[in-house]
PDB file of C-alpha atoms in Angstrom:
ATOM      1  CA  MET A  77      -8.832-158.674 -20.306  1.00  0.00           C
ATOM      2  CA  GLU A  78     -10.367-162.135 -20.180  1.00  0.00           C
ATOM      3  CA  GLY A  79     -12.406-161.072 -17.130  1.00  0.00           C
ATOM      4  CA  GLU A  80     -13.730-157.998 -18.947  1.00  0.00           C
ATOM      5  CA  LYS A  81     -14.658-160.077 -22.022  1.00  0.00           C
ATOM      6  CA  GLU A  82     -16.472-162.580 -19.843  1.00  0.00           C
ATOM      7  CA  THR A  83     -18.380-159.776 -18.074  1.00  0.00           C
ATOM      8  CA  LYS A  84     -19.425-158.222 -21.421  1.00  0.00           C
ATOM      9  CA  GLN A  85     -20.534-161.602 -22.737  1.00  0.00           C
ATOM     10  CA  ASN A  86     -22.610-162.228 -19.615  1.00  0.00           C
ATOM     11  CA  ASP A  87     -24.237-158.781 -19.947  1.00  0.00           C
ATOM     12  CA  GLN A  88     -25.122-159.485 -23.582  1.00  0.00           C
ATOM     13  CA  ASN A  89     -26.603-162.883 -22.673  1.00  0.00           C
ATOM     14  CA  THR A  90     -28.647-161.243 -19.926  1.00  0.00           C
ATOM     15  CA  LEU A  91     -30.095-158.713 -22.389  1.00  0.00           C
ATOM     16  CA  VAL A  92     -30.897-161.441 -24.898  1.00  0.00           C
ATOM     17  CA  ASN A  93     -32.604-163.653 -22.307  1.00  0.00           C
ATOM     18  CA  GLN A  94     -34.617-160.860 -20.691  1.00  0.00           C
ATOM     19  CA  PRO A  95     -38.308-160.915 -21.590  1.00  0.00           C
ATOM     20  CA  ASN A  96     -39.514-158.038 -23.699  1.00  0.00           C
ATOM     21  CA  SER A  97     -40.732-155.447 -21.219  1.00  0.00           C
ATOM     22  CA  GLN A  98     -42.544-153.511 -23.955  1.00  0.00           C
ATOM     23  CA  PRO A  99     -46.264-154.325 -24.123  1.00  0.00           C
ATOM     24  CA  THR A 100     -47.335-156.278 -27.203  1.00  0.00           C
ATOM     25  CA  THR A 101     -49.090-154.013 -29.689  1.00  0.00           C
ATOM     26  CA  LEU A 102     -52.450-155.431 -30.697  1.00  0.00           C
ATOM     27  CA  SER A 103     -53.542-155.351 -34.313  1.00  0.00           C
ATOM     28  CA  LYS A 104     -56.612-153.329 -35.286  1.00  0.00           C
ATOM     29  CA  ASN A 105     -58.655-156.508 -35.651  1.00  0.00           C
ATOM     30  CA  ALA A 106     -57.462-157.852 -32.288  1.00  0.00           C
ATOM     31  CA  LYS A 107     -58.350-154.561 -30.570  1.00  0.00           C
ATOM     32  CA  LYS A 108     -61.812-154.664 -32.121  1.00  0.00           C
ATOM     33  CA  LYS A 109     -62.283-158.237 -30.975  1.00  0.00           C
ATOM     34  CA  LEU A 110     -61.053-157.449 -27.445  1.00  0.00           C
ATOM     35  CA  LEU A 111     -63.422-154.491 -27.198  1.00  0.00           C
ATOM     36  CA  LYS A 112     -66.310-156.678 -28.359  1.00  0.00           C
ATOM     37  CA  GLN A 113     -65.417-159.302 -25.748  1.00  0.00           C
ATOM     38  CA  GLN A 114     -65.210-156.675 -22.979  1.00  0.00           C
ATOM     39  CA  LYS A 115     -68.592-155.207 -23.955  1.00  0.00           C
ATOM     40  CA  TRP A 116     -70.128-158.678 -23.939  1.00  0.00           C
ATOM     41  CA  GLU A 117     -68.657-159.463 -20.509  1.00  0.00           C
ATOM     42  CA  ALA A 118     -69.955-156.143 -19.117  1.00  0.00           C
ATOM     43  CA  LYS A 119     -73.417-156.754 -20.577  1.00  0.00           C
ATOM     44  CA  LYS A 120     -73.425-160.302 -19.189  1.00  0.00           C
ATOM     45  CA  ALA A 121     -72.457-159.078 -15.691  1.00  0.00           C
ATOM     46  CA  GLU A 122     -75.140-156.388 -15.827  1.00  0.00           C
ATOM     47  CA  LYS A 123     -77.784-158.885 -16.893  1.00  0.00           C
ATOM     48  CA  LYS A 124     -76.733-161.306 -14.144  1.00  0.00           C
ATOM     49  CA  ALA A 125     -77.029-158.530 -11.538  1.00  0.00           C
ATOM     50  CA  GLN A 126     -80.481-157.571 -12.860  1.00  0.00           C
ATOM     51  CA  MET A 127     -81.686-161.179 -12.718  1.00  0.00           C
ATOM     52  CA  LYS A 128     -80.340-161.522  -9.151  1.00  0.00           C
ATOM     53  CA  GLU A 129     -82.145-158.342  -8.081  1.00  0.00           C
ATOM     54  CA  GLN A 130     -85.347-159.460  -9.791  1.00  0.00           C
ATOM     55  CA  LYS A 131     -85.163-162.836  -8.053  1.00  0.00           C
ATOM     56  CA  LYS A 132     -84.627-161.125  -4.700  1.00  0.00           C
ATOM     57  CA  LYS A 133     -87.648-158.864  -5.217  1.00  0.00           C
ATOM     58  CA  GLU A 134     -89.781-161.822  -6.274  1.00  0.00           C
ATOM     59  CA  GLY A 135     -88.758-163.694  -3.107  1.00  0.00           C
ATOM     60  CA  GLU A 136     -89.624-160.691  -0.946  1.00  0.00           C
ATOM     61  CA  ARG A 137     -92.994-160.319  -2.692  1.00  0.00           C
ATOM     62  CA  LYS A 138     -93.916-163.968  -2.095  1.00  0.00           C
ATOM     63  CA  ARG A 139     -92.767-163.796   1.521  1.00  0.00           C
ATOM     64  CA  THR A 140     -94.898-160.673   2.126  1.00  0.00           C
ATOM     65  CA  GLU A 141     -97.933-162.313   0.513  1.00  0.00           C
ATOM     66  CA  TRP A 142     -97.488-165.398   2.708  1.00  0.00           C
ATOM     67  CA  GLU A 143     -97.192-163.367   5.887  1.00  0.00           C
ATOM     68  CA  GLU A 144    -100.308-161.359   4.968  1.00  0.00           C
ATOM     69  CA  LYS A 145    -102.174-164.582   4.253  1.00  0.00           C
ATOM     70  CA  LEU A 146    -101.201-166.004   7.663  1.00  0.00           C
ATOM     71  CA  SER A 147    -102.137-162.820   9.510  1.00  0.00           C
ATOM     72  CA  SER A 148    -105.560-162.820   7.853  1.00  0.00           C
ATOM     73  CA  CYS A 149    -106.457-166.207   9.342  1.00  0.00           C
ATOM     74  CA  ALA A 150    -109.446-165.949  11.683  1.00  0.00           C
ATOM     75  CA  SER A 151    -108.187-168.604  14.115  1.00  0.00           C
ATOM     76  CA  GLU A 152    -105.043-170.542  15.093  1.00  0.00           C
ATOM     77  CA  GLU A 153    -106.631-173.717  13.730  1.00  0.00           C
ATOM     78  CA  GLU A 154    -107.110-172.111  10.312  1.00  0.00           C
ATOM     79  CA  ARG A 155    -103.528-170.853  10.434  1.00  0.00           C
ATOM     80  CA  LEU A 156    -102.155-174.346  11.158  1.00  0.00           C
ATOM     81  CA  LYS A 157    -104.228-175.836   8.332  1.00  0.00           C
ATOM     82  CA  LEU A 158    -102.795-173.279   5.919  1.00  0.00           C
ATOM     83  CA  ILE A 159     -99.216-174.090   7.002  1.00  0.00           C
ATOM     84  CA  GLU A 160     -99.847-177.829   6.650  1.00  0.00           C
ATOM     85  CA  SER A 161    -101.379-177.308   3.203  1.00  0.00           C
ATOM     86  CA  ARG A 162     -98.285-175.435   2.095  1.00  0.00           C
ATOM     87  CA  ARG A 163     -96.022-178.202   3.390  1.00  0.00           C
ATOM     88  CA  GLU A 164     -97.997-180.844   1.487  1.00  0.00           C
ATOM     89  CA  LEU A 165     -97.833-178.792  -1.690  1.00  0.00           C
ATOM     90  CA  ARG A 166     -94.064-178.384  -1.354  1.00  0.00           C
ATOM     91  CA  LYS A 167     -93.653-182.096  -0.655  1.00  0.00           C
ATOM     92  CA  GLU A 168     -95.712-182.947  -3.746  1.00  0.00           C
ATOM     93  CA  ARG A 169     -93.634-180.567  -5.873  1.00  0.00           C
ATOM     94  CA  MET A 170     -90.354-182.053  -4.632  1.00  0.00           C
ATOM     95  CA  GLY A 171     -91.646-185.558  -5.326  1.00  0.00           C
ATOM     96  CA  LYS A 172     -92.532-184.564  -8.888  1.00  0.00           C
ATOM     97  CA  ARG A 173     -89.074-183.087  -9.438  1.00  0.00           C
ATOM     98  CA  ALA A 174     -87.421-186.260  -8.147  1.00  0.00           C
ATOM     99  CA  GLU A 175     -89.591-188.322 -10.481  1.00  0.00           C
ATOM    100  CA  GLU A 176     -88.699-186.134 -13.483  1.00  0.00           C
ATOM    101  CA  LYS A 177     -85.014-186.350 -12.571  1.00  0.00           C
ATOM    102  CA  GLU A 178     -85.187-190.142 -12.420  1.00  0.00           C
ATOM    103  CA  GLU A 179     -86.951-190.296 -15.796  1.00  0.00           C
ATOM    104  CA  LYS A 180     -84.259-188.050 -17.290  1.00  0.00           C
ATOM    105  CA  THR A 181     -81.532-190.288 -15.839  1.00  0.00           C
ATOM    106  CA  GLN A 182     -83.179-193.383 -17.323  1.00  0.00           C
ATOM    107  CA  ARG A 183     -83.390-191.713 -20.753  1.00  0.00           C
ATOM    108  CA  HIS A 184     -79.670-190.869 -20.599  1.00  0.00           C
ATOM    109  CA  ARG A 185     -78.755-194.441 -19.623  1.00  0.00           C
ATOM    110  CA  LYS A 186     -80.897-195.826 -22.422  1.00  0.00           C
ATOM    111  CA  ALA A 187     -79.196-193.438 -24.864  1.00  0.00           C
ATOM    112  CA  LYS A 188     -75.796-194.948 -24.014  1.00  0.00           C
ATOM    113  CA  GLU A 189     -77.030-198.166 -25.583  1.00  0.00           C
ATOM    114  CA  PHE A 190     -79.516-197.059 -28.252  1.00  0.00           C
ATOM    115  CA  GLY A 191     -78.943-193.317 -28.825  1.00  0.00           C
ATOM    116  CA  GLN A 192     -77.201-191.542 -31.702  1.00  0.00           C
ATOM    117  CA  ASN A 193     -73.495-191.201 -30.893  1.00  0.00           C
ATOM    118  CA  ILE A 194     -72.273-187.592 -31.047  1.00  0.00           C
ATOM    119  CA  VAL A 195     -68.667-186.685 -30.211  1.00  0.00           C
ATOM    120  CA  ILE A 196     -67.420-183.204 -29.305  1.00  0.00           C
ATOM    121  CA  ASP A 197     -63.724-183.075 -30.212  1.00  0.00           C
ATOM    122  CA  LEU A 198     -61.893-181.016 -27.558  1.00  0.00           C
ATOM    123  CA  GLU A 199     -58.368-181.384 -28.942  1.00  0.00           C
ATOM    124  CA  PHE A 200     -58.226-177.781 -30.169  1.00  0.00           C
ATOM    125  CA  ALA A 201     -57.943-176.191 -26.714  1.00  0.00           C
ATOM    126  CA  ASP A 202     -54.320-175.192 -27.301  1.00  0.00           C
ATOM    127  CA  LEU A 203     -55.452-173.018 -30.245  1.00  0.00           C
ATOM    128  CA  MET A 204     -57.889-171.006 -28.133  1.00  0.00           C
ATOM    129  CA  THR A 205     -57.633-168.342 -25.449  1.00  0.00           C
ATOM    130  CA  ASN A 206     -59.033-168.969 -21.956  1.00  0.00           C
ATOM    131  CA  SER A 207     -62.087-166.832 -22.755  1.00  0.00           C
ATOM    132  CA  GLU A 208     -62.720-168.866 -25.924  1.00  0.00           C
ATOM    133  CA  ILE A 209     -62.399-172.082 -23.929  1.00  0.00           C
ATOM    134  CA  HIS A 210     -64.882-170.623 -21.444  1.00  0.00           C
ATOM    135  CA  SER A 211     -67.260-169.891 -24.331  1.00  0.00           C
ATOM    136  CA  LEU A 212     -66.927-173.495 -25.541  1.00  0.00           C
ATOM    137  CA  VAL A 213     -67.618-174.781 -22.014  1.00  0.00           C
ATOM    138  CA  GLN A 214     -70.865-172.742 -22.008  1.00  0.00           C
ATOM    139  CA  GLN A 215     -71.822-174.359 -25.311  1.00  0.00           C
ATOM    140  CA  ILE A 216     -71.130-177.820 -23.870  1.00  0.00           C
ATOM    141  CA  ILE A 217     -73.401-177.008 -20.897  1.00  0.00           C
ATOM    142  CA  TYR A 218     -76.137-176.058 -23.359  1.00  0.00           C
ATOM    143  CA  CYS A 219     -75.593-179.276 -25.351  1.00  0.00           C
ATOM    144  CA  TYR A 220     -75.975-181.402 -22.224  1.00  0.00           C
ATOM    145  CA  ALA A 221     -79.095-179.496 -21.104  1.00  0.00           C
ATOM    146  CA  VAL A 222     -80.768-179.759 -24.512  1.00  0.00           C
ATOM    147  CA  ASN A 223     -79.940-183.461 -24.731  1.00  0.00           C
ATOM    148  CA  GLY A 224     -81.467-184.023 -21.294  1.00  0.00           C
ATOM    149  CA  ARG A 225     -84.753-182.482 -22.419  1.00  0.00           C
ATOM    150  CA  CYS A 226     -85.017-184.688 -25.511  1.00  0.00           C
ATOM    151  CA  ALA A 227     -87.505-187.541 -25.541  1.00  0.00           C
ATOM    152  CA  SER A 228     -84.855-189.572 -27.407  1.00  0.00           C
ATOM    153  CA  PRO A 229     -81.498-188.141 -26.265  1.00  0.00           C
ATOM    154  CA  GLY A 230     -78.212-188.828 -27.997  1.00  0.00           C
ATOM    155  CA  HIS A 231     -75.162-190.563 -26.543  1.00  0.00           C
ATOM    156  CA  LEU A 232     -72.769-187.636 -26.027  1.00  0.00           C
ATOM    157  CA  TRP A 233     -68.978-187.918 -25.868  1.00  0.00           C
ATOM    158  CA  LEU A 234     -66.303-185.424 -24.826  1.00  0.00           C
ATOM    159  CA  THR A 235     -62.940-186.580 -26.197  1.00  0.00           C
ATOM    160  CA  GLY A 236     -59.499-185.024 -25.824  1.00  0.00           C
ATOM    161  CA  CYS A 237     -60.702-183.578 -22.520  1.00  0.00           C
ATOM    162  CA  ARG A 238     -57.522-182.439 -20.792  1.00  0.00           C
ATOM    163  CA  GLY A 239     -55.493-179.359 -19.806  1.00  0.00           C
ATOM    164  CA  GLU A 240     -57.325-176.053 -19.380  1.00  0.00           C
ATOM    165  CA  MET A 241     -60.442-177.475 -21.022  1.00  0.00           C
ATOM    166  CA  GLU A 242     -60.670-180.218 -18.406  1.00  0.00           C
ATOM    167  CA  ASN A 243     -59.932-177.713 -15.609  1.00  0.00           C
ATOM    168  CA  GLN A 244     -62.818-175.449 -16.625  1.00  0.00           C
ATOM    169  CA  LEU A 245     -65.225-178.365 -17.037  1.00  0.00           C
ATOM    170  CA  GLN A 246     -64.276-179.839 -13.656  1.00  0.00           C
ATOM    171  CA  ARG A 247     -65.147-176.525 -12.012  1.00  0.00           C
ATOM    172  CA  LEU A 248     -68.759-176.850 -13.161  1.00  0.00           C
ATOM    173  CA  PRO A 249     -71.111-177.780 -10.295  1.00  0.00           C
ATOM    174  CA  GLY A 250     -72.214-181.406 -10.687  1.00  0.00           C
ATOM    175  CA  PHE A 251     -70.033-182.107 -13.751  1.00  0.00           C
ATOM    176  CA  ASP A 252     -68.780-185.337 -12.156  1.00  0.00           C
ATOM    177  CA  LYS A 253     -72.399-186.597 -12.156  1.00  0.00           C
ATOM    178  CA  TRP A 254     -73.072-185.843 -15.824  1.00  0.00           C
ATOM    179  CA  ILE A 255     -74.215-188.923 -17.744  1.00  0.00           C
ATOM    180  CA  ILE A 256     -71.838-188.364 -20.632  1.00  0.00           C
ATOM    181  CA  GLU A 257     -68.677-190.072 -21.875  1.00  0.00           C
ATOM    182  CA  LYS A 258     -65.570-188.144 -20.754  1.00  0.00           C
ATOM    183  CA  GLU A 259     -62.323-189.190 -22.403  1.00  0.00           C
ATOM    184  CA  SER A 260     -58.873-187.652 -22.052  1.00  0.00           C
ATOM    185  CA  GLN A 261     -57.924-189.685 -25.128  1.00  0.00           C
ATOM    186  CA  SER A 262     -58.694-188.540 -28.660  1.00  0.00           C
ATOM    187  CA  TYR A 263     -61.714-190.079 -30.409  1.00  0.00           C
ATOM    188  CA  ILE A 264     -59.313-192.020 -32.653  1.00  0.00           C
ATOM    189  CA  GLU A 265     -57.868-193.731 -29.567  1.00  0.00           C
ATOM    190  CA  ALA A 266     -61.081-194.031 -27.551  1.00  0.00           C
ATOM    191  CA  LEU A 267     -63.064-195.398 -30.526  1.00  0.00           C
ATOM    192  CA  GLN A 268     -60.300-197.175 -32.432  1.00  0.00           C
ATOM    193  CA  ASP A 269     -62.445-200.265 -32.989  1.00  0.00           C
ATOM    194  CA  GLN A 270     -65.107-198.049 -34.622  1.00  0.00           C
ATOM    195  CA  LYS A 271     -62.892-196.043 -36.964  1.00  0.00           C
ATOM    196  CA  GLU A 272     -64.864-197.050 -40.073  1.00  0.00           C
ATOM    197  CA  ASN A 273     -67.975-195.491 -38.496  1.00  0.00           C
ATOM    198  CA  LEU A 274     -66.428-192.136 -37.569  1.00  0.00           C
ATOM    199  CA  VAL A 275     -67.798-189.166 -39.535  1.00  0.00           C
ATOM    200  CA  TYR A 276     -66.343-185.686 -38.958  1.00  0.00           C
ATOM    201  CA  LEU A 277     -68.927-182.957 -39.575  1.00  0.00           C
ATOM    202  CA  THR A 278     -67.280-180.041 -41.344  1.00  0.00           C
ATOM    203  CA  ALA A 279     -68.593-177.321 -43.642  1.00  0.00           C
ATOM    204  CA  ASP A 280     -65.584-177.968 -45.938  1.00  0.00           C
ATOM    205  CA  SER A 281     -66.689-181.500 -46.822  1.00  0.00           C
ATOM    206  CA  GLU A 282     -68.076-182.275 -50.292  1.00  0.00           C
ATOM    207  CA  THR A 283     -70.315-185.025 -48.893  1.00  0.00           C
ATOM    208  CA  VAL A 284     -73.803-183.862 -47.877  1.00  0.00           C
ATOM    209  CA  LEU A 285     -75.407-185.568 -44.904  1.00  0.00           C
ATOM    210  CA  ASP A 286     -78.852-186.699 -46.044  1.00  0.00           C
ATOM    211  CA  GLU A 287     -79.732-189.009 -43.161  1.00  0.00           C
ATOM    212  CA  LEU A 288     -78.367-189.938 -39.742  1.00  0.00           C
ATOM    213  CA  ASP A 289     -77.159-193.511 -39.323  1.00  0.00           C
ATOM    214  CA  LEU A 290     -77.309-194.994 -35.812  1.00  0.00           C
ATOM    215  CA  LYS A 291     -74.220-197.039 -36.625  1.00  0.00           C
ATOM    216  CA  LYS A 292     -72.231-193.881 -37.378  1.00  0.00           C
ATOM    217  CA  ILE A 293     -70.473-191.711 -34.793  1.00  0.00           C
ATOM    218  CA  TYR A 294     -70.718-188.030 -35.729  1.00  0.00           C
ATOM    219  CA  ILE A 295     -67.882-185.750 -34.612  1.00  0.00           C
ATOM    220  CA  VAL A 296     -68.297-182.017 -33.999  1.00  0.00           C
ATOM    221  CA  GLY A 297     -65.149-179.886 -33.796  1.00  0.00           C
ATOM    222  CA  GLY A 298     -64.897-178.075 -30.455  1.00  0.00           C
ATOM    223  CA  LEU A 299     -63.350-174.916 -31.844  1.00  0.00           C
ATOM    224  CA  VAL A 300     -64.360-171.314 -31.178  1.00  0.00           C
ATOM    225  CA  ASP A 301     -63.601-168.582 -33.734  1.00  0.00           C
ATOM    226  CA  ARG A 302     -63.147-170.930 -36.683  1.00  0.00           C
ATOM    227  CA  ASN A 303     -62.497-167.971 -38.975  1.00  0.00           C
ATOM    228  CA  ARG A 304     -58.905-168.129 -37.738  1.00  0.00           C
ATOM    229  CA  TRP A 305     -58.597-171.835 -38.521  1.00  0.00           C
ATOM    230  CA  LYS A 306     -60.419-172.416 -41.790  1.00  0.00           C
ATOM    231  CA  GLY A 307     -60.193-175.973 -43.103  1.00  0.00           C
ATOM    232  CA  LEU A 308     -58.586-177.287 -39.900  1.00  0.00           C
ATOM    233  CA  THR A 309     -61.193-179.968 -39.102  1.00  0.00           C
ATOM    234  CA  MET A 310     -61.272-181.160 -42.734  1.00  0.00           C
ATOM    235  CA  LYS A 311     -57.486-181.436 -42.786  1.00  0.00           C
ATOM    236  CA  LYS A 312     -57.498-183.365 -39.508  1.00  0.00           C
ATOM    237  CA  ALA A 313     -60.106-185.843 -40.746  1.00  0.00           C
ATOM    238  CA  ASN A 314     -58.246-186.398 -44.035  1.00  0.00           C
ATOM    239  CA  GLU A 315     -54.965-187.021 -42.216  1.00  0.00           C
ATOM    240  CA  GLN A 316     -56.689-189.554 -39.952  1.00  0.00           C
ATOM    241  CA  GLY A 317     -58.391-191.264 -42.890  1.00  0.00           C
ATOM    242  CA  ILE A 318     -61.937-190.914 -41.571  1.00  0.00           C
ATOM    243  CA  GLN A 319     -65.144-189.926 -43.357  1.00  0.00           C
ATOM    244  CA  THR A 320     -66.433-186.353 -43.495  1.00  0.00           C
ATOM    245  CA  ALA A 321     -69.835-184.812 -44.179  1.00  0.00           C
ATOM    246  CA  LYS A 322     -71.618-181.480 -43.967  1.00  0.00           C
ATOM    247  CA  LEU A 323     -75.140-180.583 -42.931  1.00  0.00           C
ATOM    248  CA  PRO A 324     -77.477-179.905 -45.897  1.00  0.00           C
ATOM    249  CA  ILE A 325     -77.998-176.267 -44.881  1.00  0.00           C
ATOM    250  CA  SER A 326     -77.819-174.752 -48.376  1.00  0.00           C
ATOM    251  CA  SER A 327     -80.572-177.090 -49.569  1.00  0.00           C
ATOM    252  CA  TYR A 328     -83.082-175.545 -47.163  1.00  0.00           C
ATOM    253  CA  LEU A 329     -82.072-171.968 -46.383  1.00  0.00           C
ATOM    254  CA  LYS A 330     -79.713-169.195 -47.413  1.00  0.00           C
ATOM    255  CA  MET A 331     -77.299-168.173 -44.672  1.00  0.00           C
ATOM    256  CA  SER A 332     -76.590-164.468 -44.223  1.00  0.00           C
ATOM    257  CA  SER A 333     -72.937-165.270 -43.473  1.00  0.00           C
ATOM    258  CA  SER A 334     -70.820-168.440 -43.530  1.00  0.00           C
ATOM    259  CA  GLN A 335     -72.339-171.859 -42.857  1.00  0.00           C
ATOM    260  CA  VAL A 336     -70.097-172.332 -39.805  1.00  0.00           C
ATOM    261  CA  LEU A 337     -72.273-172.935 -36.743  1.00  0.00           C
ATOM    262  CA  THR A 338     -71.421-173.103 -33.054  1.00  0.00           C
ATOM    263  CA  VAL A 339     -71.013-176.466 -31.321  1.00  0.00           C
ATOM    264  CA  ASN A 340     -74.322-176.237 -29.461  1.00  0.00           C
ATOM    265  CA  GLN A 341     -76.165-175.369 -32.681  1.00  0.00           C
ATOM    266  CA  VAL A 342     -74.766-178.371 -34.566  1.00  0.00           C
ATOM    267  CA  VAL A 343     -75.485-180.777 -31.700  1.00  0.00           C
ATOM    268  CA  GLU A 344     -79.024-179.449 -31.265  1.00  0.00           C
ATOM    269  CA  ILE A 345     -79.703-179.709 -35.012  1.00  0.00           C
ATOM    270  CA  LEU A 346     -78.655-183.374 -34.919  1.00  0.00           C
ATOM    271  CA  LEU A 347     -80.887-184.017 -31.896  1.00  0.00           C
ATOM    272  CA  LYS A 348     -83.797-182.234 -33.580  1.00  0.00           C
ATOM    273  CA  PHE A 349     -83.360-184.350 -36.695  1.00  0.00           C
ATOM    274  CA  VAL A 350     -83.401-187.542 -34.606  1.00  0.00           C
ATOM    275  CA  GLU A 351     -86.729-186.338 -33.211  1.00  0.00           C
ATOM    276  CA  THR A 352     -88.369-184.888 -36.368  1.00  0.00           C
ATOM    277  CA  LYS A 353     -86.582-186.634 -39.284  1.00  0.00           C
ATOM    278  CA  ASP A 354     -86.878-183.237 -41.005  1.00  0.00           C
ATOM    279  CA  TRP A 355     -83.789-181.130 -41.777  1.00  0.00           C
ATOM    280  CA  LYS A 356     -85.750-177.985 -42.624  1.00  0.00           C
ATOM    281  CA  THR A 357     -87.630-177.949 -39.329  1.00  0.00           C
ATOM    282  CA  SER A 358     -84.412-178.713 -37.454  1.00  0.00           C
ATOM    283  CA  PHE A 359     -82.552-175.799 -39.080  1.00  0.00           C
ATOM    284  CA  PHE A 360     -85.351-173.283 -38.572  1.00  0.00           C
ATOM    285  CA  GLN A 361     -85.862-174.235 -34.923  1.00  0.00           C
ATOM    286  CA  VAL A 362     -82.167-173.974 -34.041  1.00  0.00           C
ATOM    287  CA  ILE A 363     -80.331-171.483 -36.291  1.00  0.00           C
ATOM    288  CA  PRO A 364     -80.879-167.891 -35.033  1.00  0.00           C
ATOM    289  CA  GLN A 365     -82.799-165.681 -37.423  1.00  0.00           C
ATOM    290  CA  ARG A 366     -79.907-163.169 -37.551  1.00  0.00           C
ATOM    291  CA  LYS A 367     -77.777-165.840 -39.236  1.00  0.00           C
ATOM    292  CA  ARG A 368     -80.364-166.656 -41.862  1.00  0.00           C
ATOM    293  CA  GLY A 369     -80.581-164.724 -45.097  1.00  0.00           C
ATOM    294  CA  GLU A 370     -83.800-164.321 -47.046  1.00  0.00           C
ATOM    295  CA  THR A 371     -86.429-166.525 -45.463  1.00  0.00           C
ATOM    296  CA  ASP A 372     -89.946-167.328 -46.559  1.00  0.00           C
ATOM    297  CA  PRO A 373     -92.281-165.661 -43.986  1.00  0.00           C
ATOM    298  CA  GLU A 374     -94.776-168.510 -44.358  1.00  0.00           C
ATOM    299  CA  GLU A 375     -92.054-171.000 -43.458  1.00  0.00           C
ATOM    300  CA  LEU A 376     -91.202-169.003 -40.333  1.00  0.00           C
ATOM    301  CA  LYS A 377     -94.871-169.048 -39.301  1.00  0.00           C
ATOM    302  CA  ARG A 378     -95.073-172.804 -39.882  1.00  0.00           C
ATOM    303  CA  VAL A 379     -91.995-173.572 -37.779  1.00  0.00           C
ATOM    304  CA  ASP A 380     -93.056-171.209 -34.986  1.00  0.00           C
ATOM    305  CA  ARG A 381     -96.510-172.831 -34.970  1.00  0.00           C
ATOM    306  CA  GLU A 382     -94.893-176.267 -34.595  1.00  0.00           C
ATOM    307  CA  GLN A 383     -92.771-174.982 -31.711  1.00  0.00           C
ATOM    308  CA  LEU A 384     -95.849-173.637 -29.930  1.00  0.00           C
ATOM    309  CA  GLU A 385     -97.639-176.945 -30.423  1.00  0.00           C
ATOM    310  CA  ASP A 386     -94.645-178.651 -28.789  1.00  0.00           C
ATOM    311  CA  GLY A 387     -94.854-176.236 -25.860  1.00  0.00           C
ATOM    312  CA  ASN A 388     -91.776-174.182 -26.841  1.00  0.00           C
ATOM    313  CA  GLU A 389     -91.725-170.398 -27.068  1.00  0.00           C
ATOM    314  CA  PRO A 390     -89.904-169.487 -30.319  1.00  0.00           C
ATOM    315  CA  SER A 391     -88.557-166.133 -29.200  1.00  0.00           C
ATOM    316  CA  GLU A 392     -87.200-167.580 -25.954  1.00  0.00           C
ATOM    317  CA  LYS A 393     -85.665-170.501 -27.812  1.00  0.00           C
ATOM    318  CA  LYS A 394     -83.777-168.208 -30.169  1.00  0.00           C
ATOM    319  CA  ARG A 395     -82.756-165.919 -27.315  1.00  0.00           C
ATOM    320  CA  GLN A 396     -81.200-168.822 -25.371  1.00  0.00           C
ATOM    321  CA  CYS A 397     -79.249-169.978 -28.418  1.00  0.00           C
ATOM    322  CA  ASP A 398     -78.009-166.420 -29.075  1.00  0.00           C
ATOM    323  CA  GLU A 399     -76.838-165.990 -25.482  1.00  0.00           C
ATOM    324  CA  VAL A 400     -74.629-169.089 -25.607  1.00  0.00           C
ATOM    325  CA  SER A 401     -72.971-168.199 -28.912  1.00  0.00           C
ATOM    326  CA  SER A 402     -72.753-164.405 -28.807  1.00  0.00           C
ATOM    327  CA  THR A 403     -69.016-164.060 -28.166  1.00  0.00           C
ATOM    328  CA  GLN A 404     -67.527-165.782 -31.168  1.00  0.00           C
ATOM    329  CA  GLN A 405     -69.629-164.648 -34.106  1.00  0.00           C
ATOM    330  CA  ASN A 406     -68.053-162.057 -36.369  1.00  0.00           C
TER     331      ASN A 406
END
C-alpha cells in the first residue's frame, strides 16, 4: 500500500512539474503587434536585398566603364598614365577620409571634457523582448552616428549595460572602439558624486526644460514600447530622489499622438539644441512629420530651408529617423 501511495504521489508531482505543452494563446493586441513586427522584418529584409543588388549593379557599371576607358587608350603610355591617375585619386580620397576620421575622434575626445553629458539608461532590458532590445540597439547606433557628425558633440554614456543588452552591443562591428562611456553600473552608482546634477528626462515630469545646463547630466530612458510601462521612468527618478524634466514640445508644436519619443529622437533633439539654441528648430528638424499634428506650412518651409542651407536633405533626414524607430510606434 505504501509503495502504491508513493508511486501515485510521484506521478502527481511529475504532472505538476511538467511544463505546459499547450502553446500560449496570444491576445488580440499581441497578435496584431507580432504581425506588425513580422511585416516590418520582411520589409527590412527586402529593402536590404534591393540595396545589395543595386550596389552590385553600380559596381559592375563602374567596372565596365573603367575597362572601356582603358581599352580606348591610343597607346600603352596613355594607358599607364590613366592607371596612375586613378591610383593618385584613390590615395587622395583615402587620405581625406583618414583626416576626417581623426578630426571626428578629436571632437569626441574634446566632448568628454567640455560636451553636454547625456546618459542612456539601459536598466530596462529585462522588461523588453529580444526584438525590442535589438530595436533599442539600432537607436543607440543612430545616436552615436549623429553625435559623431555634430560640430559640438555631446559626451554620451551607456549605463546599466549588461545581460542581453550588452551581448547585442558587443556584437556590433567596432563597438569596442566607440568613444563613449560604457558602464555596467547604473548611473546612480557610476555618477554617485554628481547625483545633484542628474536630471531624468520624462514626459510625465511637471518641470519644463527651458535651457540645457552644461553642469547637468541628462538621462534618457532606454525603453522601447513605453505604452506598456507608463510612468516607469518618473517613478524610478522619484524613488532615487533625482530631478526630472520634460522637453517643451507642447510649447512649439501639437503632437498627433503622445509626446513619447524614441531614444534617438530625444538625444538628437538635445544635440540640435546645443548647436542651435532653438527648441522649435530642433523639434521640427528631428520629430517625423507623421508624429506632428497641425503644423504651420510656413514653419515647415522655414525649417526645411535651414536644413538645405546646412547641407542636409530634409526628406532624407526624416526617412532615416523613421527607419530607426518604425518598430515600436503604435
